[in-house]
Amino acid sequence: MNASSPEASDTLMPEDAIATTSTTTPAVPTAPLASGLPNADKPAKPPVPLGKPETFAEGDYVVYPTHGVGKVERIATEEIAGHKLELIHITFEENRMTLRVPVAKARTAGLRKLATRKLFDDALAVLKGRARVKRTMWSRRAQEYEAKINSGDPLAIAEVVRDLHRNSGQPDQSFSERQIYEAAMDRLAAELAALDKTDKLTAAQKLNDFLKTL
C-alpha cells in the first residue's frame, strides 16, 4: 500500500490549529501512536521551542513528537474546511503513514529537524549516567516514561533508556518495562540512523554496543 494513499493517510491538526476550522466541521482525526503504550491516546503536549521557528524543505528528515522520524515529501497549499492552509506532508515509511501538519502550527506541534550531532552526543552522555528510578507505582512511572518518549526530546528519551536498561546479572525487565524500553530505543535508533545516513537496524546495533560498554 502506498504511504500516501487515503487508507494510510491522516491529517494532523494540533490543538491550537482547531480554531482555523469551522465549528460545524467534524474534528479532524489524528493518526494513532504505533507504540501501543499505556494511555497512548493522550500523548503529552510538547513544549513550545524557543528561538526562531525552523523552516522545512522537501527531502528534510524531521521528528514529530508522537511518531518519531519522518521525511518531508512536499509542502503544498490545500483547502481544508473552507480554509487554505500551507501543509507539510510528512511520510513515516515504517508505519506506512502520512501526516499533514500546517506550516503555521509546526512549531507549537513540536515538529523539529533532526538533532544536531552535539545534541545526540549529549543524549549518549545521558545513557552513561546512573539510573534514576522513582519509588512510585509502576503505572505512574510508565506514564512519565511514555510522556518523555512522546516529547520527541532525545535527552528525555535517553533518560528512559538509561532507567530501564538492564546489564547481564541484573533483574530482567517486566513485559511492560520491555515494551517501553524498546519504544525508547526505537526512537533513538531512528534518529541516529537518519544522522548517520544508515538504516535503523545498524543504528540500533550501534546503540546496543554502546550500552554494553557502560
mmCIF file with all atom_site columns, C-alpha atoms in Angstrom:
data_model
loop_
_atom_site.group_PDB
_atom_site.id
_atom_site.type_symbol
_atom_site.label_atom_id
_atom_site.label_alt_id
_atom_site.label_comp_id
_atom_site.label_asym_id
_atom_site.label_entity_id
_atom_site.label_seq_id
_atom_site.pdbx_PDB_ins_code
_atom_site.Cartn_x
_atom_site.Cartn_y
_atom_site.Cartn_z
_atom_site.occupancy
_atom_site.B_iso_or_equiv
_atom_site.pdbx_formal_charge
_atom_site.auth_seq_id
_atom_site.auth_comp_id
_atom_site.auth_asym_id
_atom_site.auth_atom_id
_atom_site.pdbx_PDB_model_num
ATOM 1   C CA . MET A 1 1   ? 0.000   0.000   0.000  1.00 0.00 ? 1   MET A CA 1
ATOM 2   C CA . ASN A 1 2   ? 1.361   3.406   -0.852 1.00 0.00 ? 2   ASN A CA 1
ATOM 3   C CA . ALA A 1 3   ? 2.030   5.607   2.163  1.00 0.00 ? 3   ALA A CA 1
ATOM 4   C CA . SER A 1 4   ? 0.201   8.499   0.550  1.00 0.00 ? 4   SER A CA 1
ATOM 5   C CA . SER A 1 5   ? -2.944  6.510   -0.200 1.00 0.00 ? 5   SER A CA 1
ATOM 6   C CA . PRO A 1 6   ? -6.164  7.505   1.637  1.00 0.00 ? 6   PRO A CA 1
ATOM 7   C CA . GLU A 1 7   ? -6.039  4.318   3.694  1.00 0.00 ? 7   GLU A CA 1
ATOM 8   C CA . ALA A 1 8   ? -2.607  5.205   5.069  1.00 0.00 ? 8   ALA A CA 1
ATOM 9   C CA . SER A 1 9   ? -3.001  8.967   5.246  1.00 0.00 ? 9   SER A CA 1
ATOM 10  C CA . ASP A 1 10  ? -4.157  11.223  8.049  1.00 0.00 ? 10  ASP A CA 1
ATOM 11  C CA . THR A 1 11  ? -4.248  14.949  8.680  1.00 0.00 ? 11  THR A CA 1
ATOM 12  C CA . LEU A 1 12  ? -2.854  16.204  11.940 1.00 0.00 ? 12  LEU A CA 1
ATOM 13  C CA . MET A 1 13  ? -4.299  19.389  13.342 1.00 0.00 ? 13  MET A CA 1
ATOM 14  C CA . PRO A 1 14  ? -2.614  20.481  16.608 1.00 0.00 ? 14  PRO A CA 1
ATOM 15  C CA . GLU A 1 15  ? -4.929  21.675  19.361 1.00 0.00 ? 15  GLU A CA 1
ATOM 16  C CA . ASP A 1 16  ? -4.140  25.335  18.712 1.00 0.00 ? 16  ASP A CA 1
ATOM 17  C CA . ALA A 1 17  ? -4.972  24.922  14.996 1.00 0.00 ? 17  ALA A CA 1
ATOM 18  C CA . ILE A 1 18  ? -8.553  23.745  15.554 1.00 0.00 ? 18  ILE A CA 1
ATOM 19  C CA . ALA A 1 19  ? -9.708  27.366  15.683 1.00 0.00 ? 19  ALA A CA 1
ATOM 20  C CA . THR A 1 20  ? -8.947  27.700  11.965 1.00 0.00 ? 20  THR A CA 1
ATOM 21  C CA . THR A 1 21  ? -11.658 25.179  11.078 1.00 0.00 ? 21  THR A CA 1
ATOM 22  C CA . SER A 1 22  ? -15.407 25.643  11.018 1.00 0.00 ? 22  SER A CA 1
ATOM 23  C CA . THR A 1 23  ? -17.197 24.853  14.272 1.00 0.00 ? 23  THR A CA 1
ATOM 24  C CA . THR A 1 24  ? -19.620 22.708  12.286 1.00 0.00 ? 24  THR A CA 1
ATOM 25  C CA . THR A 1 25  ? -16.876 20.622  10.739 1.00 0.00 ? 25  THR A CA 1
ATOM 26  C CA . PRO A 1 26  ? -16.229 17.212  12.346 1.00 0.00 ? 26  PRO A CA 1
ATOM 27  C CA . ALA A 1 27  ? -12.997 17.018  14.287 1.00 0.00 ? 27  ALA A CA 1
ATOM 28  C CA . VAL A 1 28  ? -10.031 16.068  12.126 1.00 0.00 ? 28  VAL A CA 1
ATOM 29  C CA . PRO A 1 29  ? -8.613  12.748  13.436 1.00 0.00 ? 29  PRO A CA 1
ATOM 30  C CA . THR A 1 30  ? -5.001  12.213  14.340 1.00 0.00 ? 30  THR A CA 1
ATOM 31  C CA . ALA A 1 31  ? -3.040  9.099   13.468 1.00 0.00 ? 31  ALA A CA 1
ATOM 32  C CA . PRO A 1 32  ? -2.747  6.524   16.285 1.00 0.00 ? 32  PRO A CA 1
ATOM 33  C CA . LEU A 1 33  ? 0.508   6.032   18.176 1.00 0.00 ? 33  LEU A CA 1
ATOM 34  C CA . ALA A 1 34  ? 2.130   2.872   16.938 1.00 0.00 ? 34  ALA A CA 1
ATOM 35  C CA . SER A 1 35  ? 3.934   2.006   20.168 1.00 0.00 ? 35  SER A CA 1
ATOM 36  C CA . GLY A 1 36  ? 0.877   0.542   21.909 1.00 0.00 ? 36  GLY A CA 1
ATOM 37  C CA . LEU A 1 37  ? 1.971   2.044   25.229 1.00 0.00 ? 37  LEU A CA 1
ATOM 38  C CA . PRO A 1 38  ? -0.453  2.799   28.087 1.00 0.00 ? 38  PRO A CA 1
ATOM 39  C CA . ASN A 1 39  ? -2.558  5.925   27.599 1.00 0.00 ? 39  ASN A CA 1
ATOM 40  C CA . ALA A 1 40  ? -1.197  6.277   24.057 1.00 0.00 ? 40  ALA A CA 1
ATOM 41  C CA . ASP A 1 41  ? -4.358  8.146   23.093 1.00 0.00 ? 41  ASP A CA 1
ATOM 42  C CA . LYS A 1 42  ? -3.337  11.004  25.395 1.00 0.00 ? 42  LYS A CA 1
ATOM 43  C CA . PRO A 1 43  ? 0.206   11.963  24.405 1.00 0.00 ? 43  PRO A CA 1
ATOM 44  C CA . ALA A 1 44  ? 1.915   14.725  26.312 1.00 0.00 ? 44  ALA A CA 1
ATOM 45  C CA . LYS A 1 45  ? 1.826   18.071  24.514 1.00 0.00 ? 45  LYS A CA 1
ATOM 46  C CA . PRO A 1 46  ? 5.388   19.001  23.571 1.00 0.00 ? 46  PRO A CA 1
ATOM 47  C CA . PRO A 1 47  ? 6.853   22.239  24.936 1.00 0.00 ? 47  PRO A CA 1
ATOM 48  C CA . VAL A 1 48  ? 6.979   25.190  22.556 1.00 0.00 ? 48  VAL A CA 1
ATOM 49  C CA . PRO A 1 49  ? 10.576  25.521  21.330 1.00 0.00 ? 49  PRO A CA 1
ATOM 50  C CA . LEU A 1 50  ? 12.443  28.755  21.993 1.00 0.00 ? 50  LEU A CA 1
ATOM 51  C CA . GLY A 1 51  ? 14.259  30.807  19.383 1.00 0.00 ? 51  GLY A CA 1
ATOM 52  C CA . LYS A 1 52  ? 13.483  31.263  15.705 1.00 0.00 ? 52  LYS A CA 1
ATOM 53  C CA . PRO A 1 53  ? 10.967  28.897  14.092 1.00 0.00 ? 53  PRO A CA 1
ATOM 54  C CA . GLU A 1 54  ? 12.589  26.217  11.949 1.00 0.00 ? 54  GLU A CA 1
ATOM 55  C CA . THR A 1 55  ? 11.995  26.146  8.228  1.00 0.00 ? 55  THR A CA 1
ATOM 56  C CA . PHE A 1 56  ? 11.413  22.870  6.433  1.00 0.00 ? 56  PHE A CA 1
ATOM 57  C CA . ALA A 1 57  ? 12.027  21.788  2.854  1.00 0.00 ? 57  ALA A CA 1
ATOM 58  C CA . GLU A 1 58  ? 11.251  18.781  0.710  1.00 0.00 ? 58  GLU A CA 1
ATOM 59  C CA . GLY A 1 59  ? 13.598  15.912  1.499  1.00 0.00 ? 59  GLY A CA 1
ATOM 60  C CA . ASP A 1 60  ? 14.267  17.000  5.088  1.00 0.00 ? 60  ASP A CA 1
ATOM 61  C CA . TYR A 1 61  ? 14.188  14.349  7.783  1.00 0.00 ? 61  TYR A CA 1
ATOM 62  C CA . VAL A 1 62  ? 12.167  15.636  10.712 1.00 0.00 ? 62  VAL A CA 1
ATOM 63  C CA . VAL A 1 63  ? 10.940  14.468  14.099 1.00 0.00 ? 63  VAL A CA 1
ATOM 64  C CA . TYR A 1 64  ? 7.293   14.630  15.098 1.00 0.00 ? 64  TYR A CA 1
ATOM 65  C CA . PRO A 1 65  ? 6.880   14.041  18.879 1.00 0.00 ? 65  PRO A CA 1
ATOM 66  C CA . THR A 1 66  ? 4.388   11.179  18.860 1.00 0.00 ? 66  THR A CA 1
ATOM 67  C CA . HIS A 1 67  ? 5.595   9.445   15.698 1.00 0.00 ? 67  HIS A CA 1
ATOM 68  C CA . GLY A 1 68  ? 9.352   9.895   15.597 1.00 0.00 ? 68  GLY A CA 1
ATOM 69  C CA . VAL A 1 69  ? 11.429  10.356  12.447 1.00 0.00 ? 69  VAL A CA 1
ATOM 70  C CA . GLY A 1 70  ? 9.710   11.057  9.132  1.00 0.00 ? 70  GLY A CA 1
ATOM 71  C CA . LYS A 1 71  ? 10.566  12.650  5.817  1.00 0.00 ? 71  LYS A CA 1
ATOM 72  C CA . VAL A 1 72  ? 9.112   15.814  4.291  1.00 0.00 ? 72  VAL A CA 1
ATOM 73  C CA . GLU A 1 73  ? 7.695   14.738  0.932  1.00 0.00 ? 73  GLU A CA 1
ATOM 74  C CA . ARG A 1 74  ? 6.284   18.081  -0.084 1.00 0.00 ? 74  ARG A CA 1
ATOM 75  C CA . ILE A 1 75  ? 4.892   21.372  1.158  1.00 0.00 ? 75  ILE A CA 1
ATOM 76  C CA . ALA A 1 76  ? 1.702   22.492  -0.540 1.00 0.00 ? 76  ALA A CA 1
ATOM 77  C CA . THR A 1 77  ? -1.287  24.766  -0.053 1.00 0.00 ? 77  THR A CA 1
ATOM 78  C CA . GLU A 1 78  ? -4.584  22.917  0.311  1.00 0.00 ? 78  GLU A CA 1
ATOM 79  C CA . GLU A 1 79  ? -8.120  23.791  1.276  1.00 0.00 ? 79  GLU A CA 1
ATOM 80  C CA . ILE A 1 80  ? -9.465  22.220  4.472  1.00 0.00 ? 80  ILE A CA 1
ATOM 81  C CA . ALA A 1 81  ? -12.885 23.081  5.863  1.00 0.00 ? 81  ALA A CA 1
ATOM 82  C CA . GLY A 1 82  ? -13.034 26.157  3.650  1.00 0.00 ? 82  GLY A CA 1
ATOM 83  C CA . HIS A 1 83  ? -9.625  27.481  4.729  1.00 0.00 ? 83  HIS A CA 1
ATOM 84  C CA . LYS A 1 84  ? -6.465  27.465  2.649  1.00 0.00 ? 84  LYS A CA 1
ATOM 85  C CA . LEU A 1 85  ? -3.557  26.093  4.637  1.00 0.00 ? 85  LEU A CA 1
ATOM 86  C CA . GLU A 1 86  ? 0.072   25.546  3.750  1.00 0.00 ? 86  GLU A CA 1
ATOM 87  C CA . LEU A 1 87  ? 0.703   21.954  4.814  1.00 0.00 ? 87  LEU A CA 1
ATOM 88  C CA . ILE A 1 88  ? 3.858   19.943  5.370  1.00 0.00 ? 88  ILE A CA 1
ATOM 89  C CA . HIS A 1 89  ? 3.377   16.379  4.112  1.00 0.00 ? 89  HIS A CA 1
ATOM 90  C CA . ILE A 1 90  ? 5.461   14.025  6.266  1.00 0.00 ? 90  ILE A CA 1
ATOM 91  C CA . THR A 1 91  ? 5.744   10.320  5.489  1.00 0.00 ? 91  THR A CA 1
ATOM 92  C CA . PHE A 1 92  ? 6.644   7.663   8.036  1.00 0.00 ? 92  PHE A CA 1
ATOM 93  C CA . GLU A 1 93  ? 7.736   4.783   5.842  1.00 0.00 ? 93  GLU A CA 1
ATOM 94  C CA . GLU A 1 94  ? 7.884   2.148   8.574  1.00 0.00 ? 94  GLU A CA 1
ATOM 95  C CA . ASN A 1 95  ? 4.284   2.817   9.633  1.00 0.00 ? 95  ASN A CA 1
ATOM 96  C CA . ARG A 1 96  ? 3.186   3.475   6.024  1.00 0.00 ? 96  ARG A CA 1
ATOM 97  C CA . MET A 1 97  ? 1.565   6.671   7.161  1.00 0.00 ? 97  MET A CA 1
ATOM 98  C CA . THR A 1 98  ? 1.455   10.302  6.061  1.00 0.00 ? 98  THR A CA 1
ATOM 99  C CA . LEU A 1 99  ? 0.731   13.304  8.276  1.00 0.00 ? 99  LEU A CA 1
ATOM 100 C CA . ARG A 1 100 ? -0.111  16.794  7.063  1.00 0.00 ? 100 ARG A CA 1
ATOM 101 C CA . VAL A 1 101 ? 0.949   19.488  9.505  1.00 0.00 ? 101 VAL A CA 1
ATOM 102 C CA . PRO A 1 102 ? 0.068   23.176  8.965  1.00 0.00 ? 102 PRO A CA 1
ATOM 103 C CA . VAL A 1 103 ? 3.266   25.188  8.482  1.00 0.00 ? 103 VAL A CA 1
ATOM 104 C CA . ALA A 1 104 ? 1.966   27.916  10.803 1.00 0.00 ? 104 ALA A CA 1
ATOM 105 C CA . LYS A 1 105 ? 1.438   25.376  13.586 1.00 0.00 ? 105 LYS A CA 1
ATOM 106 C CA . ALA A 1 106 ? 4.520   23.205  13.074 1.00 0.00 ? 106 ALA A CA 1
ATOM 107 C CA . ARG A 1 107 ? 6.425   24.852  15.906 1.00 0.00 ? 107 ARG A CA 1
ATOM 108 C CA . THR A 1 108 ? 3.682   24.556  18.526 1.00 0.00 ? 108 THR A CA 1
ATOM 109 C CA . ALA A 1 109 ? 3.022   20.970  17.404 1.00 0.00 ? 109 ALA A CA 1
ATOM 110 C CA . GLY A 1 110 ? 6.637   20.159  18.279 1.00 0.00 ? 110 GLY A CA 1
ATOM 111 C CA . LEU A 1 111 ? 7.809   19.360  14.750 1.00 0.00 ? 111 LEU A CA 1
ATOM 112 C CA . ARG A 1 112 ? 11.581  19.775  14.503 1.00 0.00 ? 112 ARG A CA 1
ATOM 113 C CA . LYS A 1 113 ? 14.553  18.946  12.338 1.00 0.00 ? 113 LYS A CA 1
ATOM 114 C CA . LEU A 1 114 ? 16.920  16.157  13.330 1.00 0.00 ? 114 LEU A CA 1
ATOM 115 C CA . ALA A 1 115 ? 19.028  16.699  16.419 1.00 0.00 ? 115 ALA A CA 1
ATOM 116 C CA . THR A 1 116 ? 22.489  18.098  15.831 1.00 0.00 ? 116 THR A CA 1
ATOM 117 C CA . ARG A 1 117 ? 25.420  15.750  16.309 1.00 0.00 ? 117 ARG A CA 1
ATOM 118 C CA . LYS A 1 118 ? 26.283  17.590  19.525 1.00 0.00 ? 118 LYS A CA 1
ATOM 119 C CA . LEU A 1 119 ? 22.777  17.153  20.925 1.00 0.00 ? 119 LEU A CA 1
ATOM 120 C CA . PHE A 1 120 ? 22.826  13.456  20.116 1.00 0.00 ? 120 PHE A CA 1
ATOM 121 C CA . ASP A 1 121 ? 26.238  13.128  21.765 1.00 0.00 ? 121 ASP A CA 1
ATOM 122 C CA . ASP A 1 122 ? 24.639  14.739  24.832 1.00 0.00 ? 122 ASP A CA 1
ATOM 123 C CA . ALA A 1 123 ? 21.925  12.063  24.670 1.00 0.00 ? 123 ALA A CA 1
ATOM 124 C CA . LEU A 1 124 ? 24.609  9.367   24.638 1.00 0.00 ? 124 LEU A CA 1
ATOM 125 C CA . ALA A 1 125 ? 26.171  11.050  27.663 1.00 0.00 ? 125 ALA A CA 1
ATOM 126 C CA . VAL A 1 126 ? 22.798  10.723  29.441 1.00 0.00 ? 126 VAL A CA 1
ATOM 127 C CA . LEU A 1 127 ? 22.953  6.962   28.856 1.00 0.00 ? 127 LEU A CA 1
ATOM 128 C CA . LYS A 1 128 ? 26.199  6.879   30.823 1.00 0.00 ? 128 LYS A CA 1
ATOM 129 C CA . GLY A 1 129 ? 24.521  8.343   33.906 1.00 0.00 ? 129 GLY A CA 1
ATOM 130 C CA . ARG A 1 130 ? 23.152  6.416   36.859 1.00 0.00 ? 130 ARG A CA 1
ATOM 131 C CA . ALA A 1 131 ? 19.550  5.240   36.593 1.00 0.00 ? 131 ALA A CA 1
ATOM 132 C CA . ARG A 1 132 ? 17.128  7.452   38.489 1.00 0.00 ? 132 ARG A CA 1
ATOM 133 C CA . VAL A 1 133 ? 14.148  5.273   39.270 1.00 0.00 ? 133 VAL A CA 1
ATOM 134 C CA . LYS A 1 134 ? 11.477  6.897   41.414 1.00 0.00 ? 134 LYS A CA 1
ATOM 135 C CA . ARG A 1 135 ? 9.885   4.945   44.232 1.00 0.00 ? 135 ARG A CA 1
ATOM 136 C CA . THR A 1 136 ? 6.385   5.258   42.861 1.00 0.00 ? 136 THR A CA 1
ATOM 137 C CA . MET A 1 137 ? 3.876   2.810   41.438 1.00 0.00 ? 137 MET A CA 1
ATOM 138 C CA . TRP A 1 138 ? 4.884   1.375   38.067 1.00 0.00 ? 138 TRP A CA 1
ATOM 139 C CA . SER A 1 139 ? 1.716   2.697   36.391 1.00 0.00 ? 139 SER A CA 1
ATOM 140 C CA . ARG A 1 140 ? 2.736   6.250   37.332 1.00 0.00 ? 140 ARG A CA 1
ATOM 141 C CA . ARG A 1 141 ? 6.318   5.756   36.167 1.00 0.00 ? 141 ARG A CA 1
ATOM 142 C CA . ALA A 1 142 ? 5.118   4.177   32.928 1.00 0.00 ? 142 ALA A CA 1
ATOM 143 C CA . GLN A 1 143 ? 3.064   7.291   32.176 1.00 0.00 ? 143 GLN A CA 1
ATOM 144 C CA . GLU A 1 144 ? 6.074   9.504   32.866 1.00 0.00 ? 144 GLU A CA 1
ATOM 145 C CA . TYR A 1 145 ? 8.278   7.396   30.596 1.00 0.00 ? 145 TYR A CA 1
ATOM 146 C CA . GLU A 1 146 ? 5.641   7.495   27.878 1.00 0.00 ? 146 GLU A CA 1
ATOM 147 C CA . ALA A 1 147 ? 5.439   11.272  28.165 1.00 0.00 ? 147 ALA A CA 1
ATOM 148 C CA . LYS A 1 148 ? 9.212   11.510  27.747 1.00 0.00 ? 148 LYS A CA 1
ATOM 149 C CA . ILE A 1 149 ? 9.111   9.330   24.638 1.00 0.00 ? 149 ILE A CA 1
ATOM 150 C CA . ASN A 1 150 ? 6.254   11.359  23.163 1.00 0.00 ? 150 ASN A CA 1
ATOM 151 C CA . SER A 1 151 ? 8.077   14.631  23.883 1.00 0.00 ? 151 SER A CA 1
ATOM 152 C CA . GLY A 1 152 ? 10.379  13.883  20.977 1.00 0.00 ? 152 GLY A CA 1
ATOM 153 C CA . ASP A 1 153 ? 13.329  15.189  23.031 1.00 0.00 ? 153 ASP A CA 1
ATOM 154 C CA . PRO A 1 154 ? 16.337  12.867  22.534 1.00 0.00 ? 154 PRO A CA 1
ATOM 155 C CA . LEU A 1 155 ? 17.663  13.744  26.000 1.00 0.00 ? 155 LEU A CA 1
ATOM 156 C CA . ALA A 1 156 ? 14.374  12.760  27.666 1.00 0.00 ? 156 ALA A CA 1
ATOM 157 C CA . ILE A 1 157 ? 14.146  9.587   25.573 1.00 0.00 ? 157 ILE A CA 1
ATOM 158 C CA . ALA A 1 158 ? 17.718  8.707   26.560 1.00 0.00 ? 158 ALA A CA 1
ATOM 159 C CA . GLU A 1 159 ? 16.662  9.010   30.214 1.00 0.00 ? 159 GLU A CA 1
ATOM 160 C CA . VAL A 1 160 ? 14.025  6.314   29.618 1.00 0.00 ? 160 VAL A CA 1
ATOM 161 C CA . VAL A 1 161 ? 16.607  4.003   28.052 1.00 0.00 ? 161 VAL A CA 1
ATOM 162 C CA . ARG A 1 162 ? 19.039  4.678   30.891 1.00 0.00 ? 162 ARG A CA 1
ATOM 163 C CA . ASP A 1 163 ? 16.487  3.996   33.634 1.00 0.00 ? 163 ASP A CA 1
ATOM 164 C CA . LEU A 1 164 ? 15.122  0.792   32.076 1.00 0.00 ? 164 LEU A CA 1
ATOM 165 C CA . HIS A 1 165 ? 18.314  -0.714  30.655 1.00 0.00 ? 165 HIS A CA 1
ATOM 166 C CA . ARG A 1 166 ? 19.484  -3.965  32.249 1.00 0.00 ? 166 ARG A CA 1
ATOM 167 C CA . ASN A 1 167 ? 23.009  -5.351  32.004 1.00 0.00 ? 167 ASN A CA 1
ATOM 168 C CA . SER A 1 168 ? 23.774  -9.025  32.432 1.00 0.00 ? 168 SER A CA 1
ATOM 169 C CA . GLY A 1 169 ? 23.451  -10.072 36.053 1.00 0.00 ? 169 GLY A CA 1
ATOM 170 C CA . GLN A 1 170 ? 20.671  -7.559  36.746 1.00 0.00 ? 170 GLN A CA 1
ATOM 171 C CA . PRO A 1 171 ? 16.982  -8.464  37.196 1.00 0.00 ? 171 PRO A CA 1
ATOM 172 C CA . ASP A 1 172 ? 15.088  -8.938  33.943 1.00 0.00 ? 172 ASP A CA 1
ATOM 173 C CA . GLN A 1 173 ? 12.640  -6.323  32.763 1.00 0.00 ? 173 GLN A CA 1
ATOM 174 C CA . SER A 1 174 ? 8.930   -6.949  33.111 1.00 0.00 ? 174 SER A CA 1
ATOM 175 C CA . PHE A 1 175 ? 6.884   -7.201  29.917 1.00 0.00 ? 175 PHE A CA 1
ATOM 176 C CA . SER A 1 176 ? 5.632   -3.601  30.150 1.00 0.00 ? 176 SER A CA 1
ATOM 177 C CA . GLU A 1 177 ? 9.104   -2.306  31.033 1.00 0.00 ? 177 GLU A CA 1
ATOM 178 C CA . ARG A 1 178 ? 10.466  -4.083  27.971 1.00 0.00 ? 178 ARG A CA 1
ATOM 179 C CA . GLN A 1 179 ? 7.791   -2.535  25.759 1.00 0.00 ? 179 GLN A CA 1
ATOM 180 C CA . ILE A 1 180 ? 8.612   0.983   26.876 1.00 0.00 ? 180 ILE A CA 1
ATOM 181 C CA . TYR A 1 181 ? 12.356  0.361   26.729 1.00 0.00 ? 181 TYR A CA 1
ATOM 182 C CA . GLU A 1 182 ? 12.092  -0.907  23.158 1.00 0.00 ? 182 GLU A CA 1
ATOM 183 C CA . ALA A 1 183 ? 9.908   2.058   22.148 1.00 0.00 ? 183 ALA A CA 1
ATOM 184 C CA . ALA A 1 184 ? 12.531  4.477   23.507 1.00 0.00 ? 184 ALA A CA 1
ATOM 185 C CA . MET A 1 185 ? 15.377  2.579   21.841 1.00 0.00 ? 185 MET A CA 1
ATOM 186 C CA . ASP A 1 186 ? 13.445  2.580   18.562 1.00 0.00 ? 186 ASP A CA 1
ATOM 187 C CA . ARG A 1 187 ? 13.117  6.388   18.669 1.00 0.00 ? 187 ARG A CA 1
ATOM 188 C CA . LEU A 1 188 ? 16.815  6.889   19.397 1.00 0.00 ? 188 LEU A CA 1
ATOM 189 C CA . ALA A 1 189 ? 17.854  4.396   16.733 1.00 0.00 ? 189 ALA A CA 1
ATOM 190 C CA . ALA A 1 190 ? 15.631  6.025   14.103 1.00 0.00 ? 190 ALA A CA 1
ATOM 191 C CA . GLU A 1 191 ? 17.146  9.453   14.714 1.00 0.00 ? 191 GLU A CA 1
ATOM 192 C CA . LEU A 1 192 ? 20.709  8.103   14.854 1.00 0.00 ? 192 LEU A CA 1
ATOM 193 C CA . ALA A 1 193 ? 20.117  6.249   11.573 1.00 0.00 ? 193 ALA A CA 1
ATOM 194 C CA . ALA A 1 194 ? 18.984  9.470   9.895  1.00 0.00 ? 194 ALA A CA 1
ATOM 195 C CA . LEU A 1 195 ? 22.004  11.338  11.292 1.00 0.00 ? 195 LEU A CA 1
ATOM 196 C CA . ASP A 1 196 ? 24.445  8.625   10.212 1.00 0.00 ? 196 ASP A CA 1
ATOM 197 C CA . LYS A 1 197 ? 22.618  8.109   6.895  1.00 0.00 ? 197 LYS A CA 1
ATOM 198 C CA . THR A 1 198 ? 22.314  4.412   7.585  1.00 0.00 ? 198 THR A CA 1
ATOM 199 C CA . ASP A 1 199 ? 19.470  2.026   8.423  1.00 0.00 ? 199 ASP A CA 1
ATOM 200 C CA . LYS A 1 200 ? 17.735  1.698   11.775 1.00 0.00 ? 200 LYS A CA 1
ATOM 201 C CA . LEU A 1 201 ? 18.969  -1.851  12.361 1.00 0.00 ? 201 LEU A CA 1
ATOM 202 C CA . THR A 1 202 ? 22.585  -0.704  12.095 1.00 0.00 ? 202 THR A CA 1
ATOM 203 C CA . ALA A 1 203 ? 21.904  2.274   14.359 1.00 0.00 ? 203 ALA A CA 1
ATOM 204 C CA . ALA A 1 204 ? 20.176  0.057   16.943 1.00 0.00 ? 204 ALA A CA 1
ATOM 205 C CA . GLN A 1 205 ? 23.181  -2.266  16.988 1.00 0.00 ? 205 GLN A CA 1
ATOM 206 C CA . LYS A 1 206 ? 25.446  0.733   17.486 1.00 0.00 ? 206 LYS A CA 1
ATOM 207 C CA . LEU A 1 207 ? 23.372  1.830   20.490 1.00 0.00 ? 207 LEU A CA 1
ATOM 208 C CA . ASN A 1 208 ? 23.325  -1.690  21.935 1.00 0.00 ? 208 ASN A CA 1
ATOM 209 C CA . ASP A 1 209 ? 27.095  -1.973  21.575 1.00 0.00 ? 209 ASP A CA 1
ATOM 210 C CA . PHE A 1 210 ? 27.435  1.385   23.326 1.00 0.00 ? 210 PHE A CA 1
ATOM 211 C CA . LEU A 1 211 ? 25.230  0.240   26.221 1.00 0.00 ? 211 LEU A CA 1
ATOM 212 C CA . LYS A 1 212 ? 27.319  -2.901  26.651 1.00 0.00 ? 212 LYS A CA 1
ATOM 213 C CA . THR A 1 213 ? 30.339  -0.729  27.403 1.00 0.00 ? 213 THR A CA 1
ATOM 214 C CA . LEU A 1 214 ? 28.667  1.009   30.346 1.00 0.00 ? 214 LEU A CA 1
#
